[in-house]
Amino acid sequence: MPSRKSKSDPAAGAATPVPAASVPASRVARATAATPTTPRPARPARRRPGAPAADDAPALDAARIIAAASRLLEDTGKLSMRALARELGVDPMAVYHYFPGKDALVAAVAGAGFDQVEAAATASRRARGWRGRLRVLARAYLDMARAAPALTRHLARAAPEDGSATQSAAAPDVALRFEALFLHAIRELDLTPARARACQHALVDCIHGHALAGADLPDGLWNAELDVLLAGMEALARTTPSR
């Protein structure tokens, strides 16, 4: 009969391995929680389609777009949103984020140029006499038209056939602003609305034609043409029926 192993036998004191299935779930959960994990990188915030990227925001704004559009229009004689986007080095949708289309952009370019015309005309409002005020307005607009002939051609093509400033599709803001300055300058003549509109568009046509003929024309010719227009307006005012 085999003898019993003594208590001093090393094999008798060996621990019996515990099956893996018998490890309590709580111990597994604590071990998993203690294991460090690598956090997932945060997803970049989604931006609205057409909005400029965050890194483009400081560099791209309406003023920069208008300046680039003015240069492109005068250099090439035409303007497109895609060509402008290439000039600016941005996606075309970034330009559309600021301006909904080409007409709105041309209106903004014309409006920026007309700011100087408006400033000069406003400064002359205290001048005595409608002739002096109208000369300042006409000269300021002539200087703008000479400096931007491509824009002037665009505005001349956009003029409505019936002479209504409010129907200009390309730059209605400029047309209305010029009309307000013109009517204020000639307020003493007391012309009927129809006659005032006819005089206004005769002056604008004269300015556009003189500007597009070239900057080399002598100022004496411009002054002579303007004198004829002013004399005609004065004669028209004398025959205006009382209202």
Short mmCIF file of C-alpha atoms in Angstrom, two decimals:
data_model
loop_
_atom_site.label_atom_id
_atom_site.label_comp_id
_atom_site.label_asym_id
_atom_site.label_seq_id
_atom_site.Cartn_x
_atom_site.Cartn_y
_atom_site.Cartn_z
CA MET A 1 0.00 0.00 0.00
CA PRO A 2 1.44 3.30 -0.97
CA SER A 3 2.27 5.54 1.90
CA ARG A 4 0.72 9.03 2.37
CA LYS A 5 2.81 12.02 1.45
CA SER A 6 4.11 13.84 4.41
CA LYS A 7 3.11 17.41 5.21
CA SER A 8 6.65 18.46 4.41
CA ASP A 9 6.31 17.23 0.84
CA PRO A 10 6.60 20.31 -1.45
CA ALA A 11 4.08 18.92 -3.88
CA ALA A 12 1.50 18.70 -1.18
CA GLY A 13 1.65 22.49 -0.51
CA ALA A 14 1.44 23.60 -4.17
CA ALA A 15 -1.57 25.85 -4.95
CA THR A 16 -4.10 24.44 -7.36
CA PRO A 17 -4.46 26.72 -10.48
CA VAL A 18 -7.80 28.54 -10.66
CA PRO A 19 -9.58 28.17 -13.98
CA ALA A 20 -9.92 31.46 -15.92
CA ALA A 21 -13.64 31.05 -16.10
CA SER A 22 -13.88 31.18 -12.35
CA VAL A 23 -12.32 34.72 -12.04
CA PRO A 24 -15.00 37.09 -10.73
CA ALA A 25 -16.32 39.67 -13.26
CA SER A 26 -15.67 42.48 -10.78
CA ARG A 27 -11.94 41.71 -10.81
CA VAL A 28 -11.91 41.78 -14.64
CA ALA A 29 -13.70 45.14 -14.69
CA ARG A 30 -11.23 46.67 -12.21
CA ALA A 31 -8.29 45.44 -14.25
CA THR A 32 -9.75 46.84 -17.47
CA ALA A 33 -10.43 50.22 -15.88
CA ALA A 34 -6.87 50.44 -14.63
CA THR A 35 -5.44 49.91 -18.13
CA PRO A 36 -4.63 53.31 -19.78
CA THR A 37 -6.29 53.96 -23.16
CA THR A 38 -5.30 56.37 -25.95
CA PRO A 39 -7.99 59.07 -26.40
CA ARG A 40 -9.47 59.46 -29.87
CA PRO A 41 -8.63 62.72 -31.62
CA ALA A 42 -11.49 65.20 -31.63
CA ARG A 43 -13.27 65.59 -34.93
CA PRO A 44 -12.94 69.04 -36.53
CA ALA A 45 -16.06 71.13 -36.33
CA ARG A 46 -18.11 71.03 -39.50
CA ARG A 47 -18.48 74.42 -41.18
CA ARG A 48 -21.32 75.67 -43.27
CA PRO A 49 -20.89 75.04 -47.03
CA GLY A 50 -19.37 78.09 -48.68
CA ALA A 51 -18.11 79.65 -45.46
CA PRO A 52 -14.36 80.42 -45.45
CA ALA A 53 -12.17 78.11 -43.43
CA ALA A 54 -11.01 79.28 -40.03
CA ASP A 55 -7.45 79.81 -41.23
CA ASP A 56 -8.75 81.90 -44.15
CA ALA A 57 -10.99 84.15 -42.06
CA PRO A 58 -8.37 86.79 -41.10
CA ALA A 59 -7.09 87.09 -44.69
CA LEU A 60 -10.33 87.07 -46.68
CA ASP A 61 -12.98 89.74 -46.25
CA ALA A 62 -15.28 91.86 -48.37
CA ALA A 63 -12.76 94.70 -48.75
CA ARG A 64 -10.07 92.38 -50.09
CA ILE A 65 -12.52 90.77 -52.51
CA ILE A 66 -13.70 94.16 -53.80
CA ALA A 67 -10.13 95.39 -54.33
CA ALA A 68 -9.16 92.22 -56.20
CA ALA A 69 -12.33 92.35 -58.30
CA SER A 70 -11.61 95.95 -59.28
CA ARG A 71 -8.07 95.07 -60.37
CA LEU A 72 -9.23 92.03 -62.31
CA LEU A 73 -11.99 93.96 -64.06
CA GLU A 74 -9.65 96.76 -65.14
CA ASP A 75 -6.81 94.39 -66.15
CA THR A 76 -8.91 91.97 -68.20
CA GLY A 77 -12.05 93.92 -69.01
CA LYS A 78 -14.25 91.19 -67.56
CA LEU A 79 -15.07 89.58 -64.26
CA SER A 80 -16.09 86.09 -63.18
CA MET A 81 -16.37 84.56 -59.75
CA ARG A 82 -14.07 81.65 -60.65
CA ALA A 83 -11.36 83.93 -62.05
CA LEU A 84 -11.61 86.12 -58.97
CA ALA A 85 -11.30 83.08 -56.71
CA ARG A 86 -8.12 82.06 -58.56
CA GLU A 87 -6.77 85.58 -58.15
CA LEU A 88 -7.43 85.41 -54.42
CA GLY A 89 -6.23 81.82 -54.05
CA VAL A 90 -9.47 80.62 -52.48
CA ASP A 91 -12.32 78.30 -53.32
CA PRO A 92 -15.06 80.00 -55.40
CA MET A 93 -17.61 79.20 -52.70
CA ALA A 94 -15.64 81.40 -50.30
CA VAL A 95 -16.34 84.38 -52.59
CA TYR A 96 -20.02 83.46 -52.79
CA HIS A 97 -20.09 83.52 -48.99
CA TYR A 98 -19.62 87.32 -49.21
CA PHE A 99 -21.39 88.10 -52.52
CA PRO A 100 -24.30 86.08 -53.96
CA GLY A 101 -23.33 86.70 -57.58
CA LYS A 102 -21.45 88.82 -60.10
CA ASP A 103 -24.02 91.62 -60.20
CA ALA A 104 -23.76 92.07 -56.45
CA LEU A 105 -19.97 92.11 -56.70
CA VAL A 106 -19.94 94.70 -59.50
CA ALA A 107 -22.34 96.82 -57.48
CA ALA A 108 -19.95 96.63 -54.52
CA VAL A 109 -16.98 97.61 -56.71
CA ALA A 110 -18.91 100.55 -58.14
CA GLY A 111 -20.13 101.54 -54.69
CA ALA A 112 -16.60 101.60 -53.30
CA GLY A 113 -15.46 103.86 -56.13
CA PHE A 114 -18.49 106.10 -55.77
CA ASP A 115 -17.71 106.77 -52.12
CA GLN A 116 -15.18 109.41 -53.22
CA VAL A 117 -17.71 110.99 -55.57
CA GLU A 118 -20.24 111.19 -52.77
CA ALA A 119 -17.68 112.66 -50.38
CA ALA A 120 -16.76 115.43 -52.84
CA ALA A 121 -20.38 116.24 -53.63
CA THR A 122 -21.37 116.26 -49.97
CA ALA A 123 -18.53 118.64 -49.16
CA SER A 124 -19.80 121.06 -51.83
CA ARG A 125 -23.39 121.17 -50.59
CA ARG A 126 -22.78 124.51 -48.91
CA ALA A 127 -21.48 126.02 -52.13
CA ARG A 128 -23.61 128.85 -53.44
CA GLY A 129 -25.49 128.12 -56.63
CA TRP A 130 -26.60 124.93 -58.35
CA ARG A 131 -24.00 125.36 -61.09
CA GLY A 132 -21.11 125.13 -58.63
CA ARG A 133 -22.54 122.08 -56.89
CA LEU A 134 -23.24 120.33 -60.17
CA ARG A 135 -19.74 121.05 -61.48
CA VAL A 136 -18.20 119.42 -58.41
CA LEU A 137 -20.44 116.36 -58.72
CA ALA A 138 -19.81 115.98 -62.45
CA ARG A 139 -16.05 116.37 -62.10
CA ALA A 140 -15.82 113.86 -59.25
CA TYR A 141 -17.79 111.30 -61.24
CA LEU A 142 -15.67 111.98 -64.34
CA ASP A 143 -12.49 111.31 -62.35
CA MET A 144 -13.93 108.02 -61.10
CA ALA A 145 -15.00 106.99 -64.61
CA ARG A 146 -11.59 107.81 -66.07
CA ALA A 147 -9.81 105.81 -63.37
CA ALA A 148 -11.98 102.73 -64.00
CA PRO A 149 -12.92 102.57 -67.71
CA ALA A 150 -13.87 98.88 -67.62
CA LEU A 151 -16.26 99.52 -64.76
CA THR A 152 -17.62 102.58 -66.58
CA ARG A 153 -18.34 100.50 -69.69
CA HIS A 154 -20.13 97.97 -67.52
CA LEU A 155 -22.24 100.68 -65.88
CA ALA A 156 -23.02 102.28 -69.24
CA ARG A 157 -24.26 98.94 -70.62
CA ALA A 158 -26.36 98.40 -67.49
CA ALA A 159 -28.22 101.69 -67.85
CA PRO A 160 -31.95 101.06 -68.49
CA GLU A 161 -33.37 102.16 -71.83
CA ASP A 162 -36.21 104.16 -70.27
CA GLY A 163 -33.80 106.28 -68.23
CA SER A 164 -35.01 104.98 -64.87
CA ALA A 165 -32.13 104.83 -62.41
CA THR A 166 -34.00 102.36 -60.22
CA GLN A 167 -34.01 99.66 -62.92
CA SER A 168 -30.25 99.34 -63.30
CA ALA A 169 -29.45 95.68 -62.61
CA ALA A 170 -25.67 95.94 -62.28
CA ALA A 171 -25.31 98.83 -59.84
CA PRO A 172 -28.65 100.11 -58.56
CA ASP A 173 -27.06 101.52 -55.44
CA VAL A 174 -24.72 103.80 -57.39
CA ALA A 175 -27.53 104.92 -59.70
CA LEU A 176 -29.73 105.88 -56.79
CA ARG A 177 -26.90 107.61 -54.94
CA PHE A 178 -26.02 109.68 -58.01
CA GLU A 179 -29.67 110.56 -58.52
CA ALA A 180 -29.97 111.81 -54.93
CA LEU A 181 -26.85 113.96 -55.26
CA PHE A 182 -27.96 115.34 -58.63
CA LEU A 183 -31.44 116.28 -57.42
CA HIS A 184 -30.00 117.98 -54.36
CA ALA A 185 -27.57 119.97 -56.51
CA ILE A 186 -30.28 121.30 -58.85
CA ARG A 187 -33.03 121.77 -56.29
CA GLU A 188 -33.25 125.51 -57.08
CA LEU A 189 -34.25 124.84 -60.70
CA ASP A 190 -37.57 123.33 -59.62
CA LEU A 191 -37.76 121.01 -62.63
CA THR A 192 -40.51 118.47 -63.05
CA PRO A 193 -39.45 114.88 -62.23
CA ALA A 194 -39.45 113.92 -65.91
CA ARG A 195 -37.30 116.88 -66.94
CA ALA A 196 -34.94 116.42 -64.01
CA ARG A 197 -34.48 112.77 -64.99
CA ALA A 198 -33.78 113.74 -68.60
CA CYS A 199 -31.15 116.27 -67.48
CA GLN A 200 -29.56 113.74 -65.14
CA HIS A 201 -29.13 111.12 -67.83
CA ALA A 202 -27.88 113.65 -70.35
CA LEU A 203 -25.15 114.55 -67.84
CA VAL A 204 -24.31 110.90 -67.11
CA ASP A 205 -24.10 110.07 -70.82
CA CYS A 206 -21.79 113.04 -71.33
CA ILE A 207 -19.54 111.93 -68.47
CA HIS A 208 -19.39 108.32 -69.67
CA GLY A 209 -18.65 109.34 -73.25
CA HIS A 210 -15.96 111.80 -72.24
CA ALA A 211 -14.31 109.31 -69.87
CA LEU A 212 -14.29 106.44 -72.37
CA ALA A 213 -12.92 108.67 -75.13
CA GLY A 214 -9.63 108.76 -73.23
CA ALA A 215 -7.89 110.69 -70.51
CA ASP A 216 -5.89 112.73 -73.04
CA LEU A 217 -8.81 114.95 -73.95
CA PRO A 218 -8.20 118.53 -72.79
CA ASP A 219 -10.10 119.81 -69.80
CA GLY A 220 -11.20 122.77 -71.89
CA LEU A 221 -13.33 120.45 -74.01
CA TRP A 222 -14.95 118.96 -70.93
CA ASN A 223 -15.69 122.37 -69.47
CA ALA A 224 -17.22 123.51 -72.77
CA GLU A 225 -19.48 120.45 -72.94
CA LEU A 226 -20.55 120.94 -69.35
CA ASP A 227 -21.30 124.62 -69.98
CA VAL A 228 -23.64 123.65 -72.83
CA LEU A 229 -25.45 121.17 -70.60
CA LEU A 230 -25.84 123.65 -67.76
CA ALA A 231 -27.15 126.32 -70.12
CA GLY A 232 -29.67 123.87 -71.53
CA MET A 233 -30.84 122.92 -68.04
CA GLU A 234 -31.28 126.56 -67.10
CA ALA A 235 -33.28 127.23 -70.27
CA LEU A 236 -35.42 124.18 -69.56
CA ALA A 237 -36.10 125.43 -66.05
CA ARG A 238 -37.38 128.76 -67.42
CA THR A 239 -39.94 126.94 -69.54
CA THR A 240 -41.02 124.51 -66.86
CA PRO A 241 -44.74 124.95 -66.15
CA SER A 242 -45.59 125.98 -62.63
CA ARG A 243 -46.61 123.10 -60.38
#
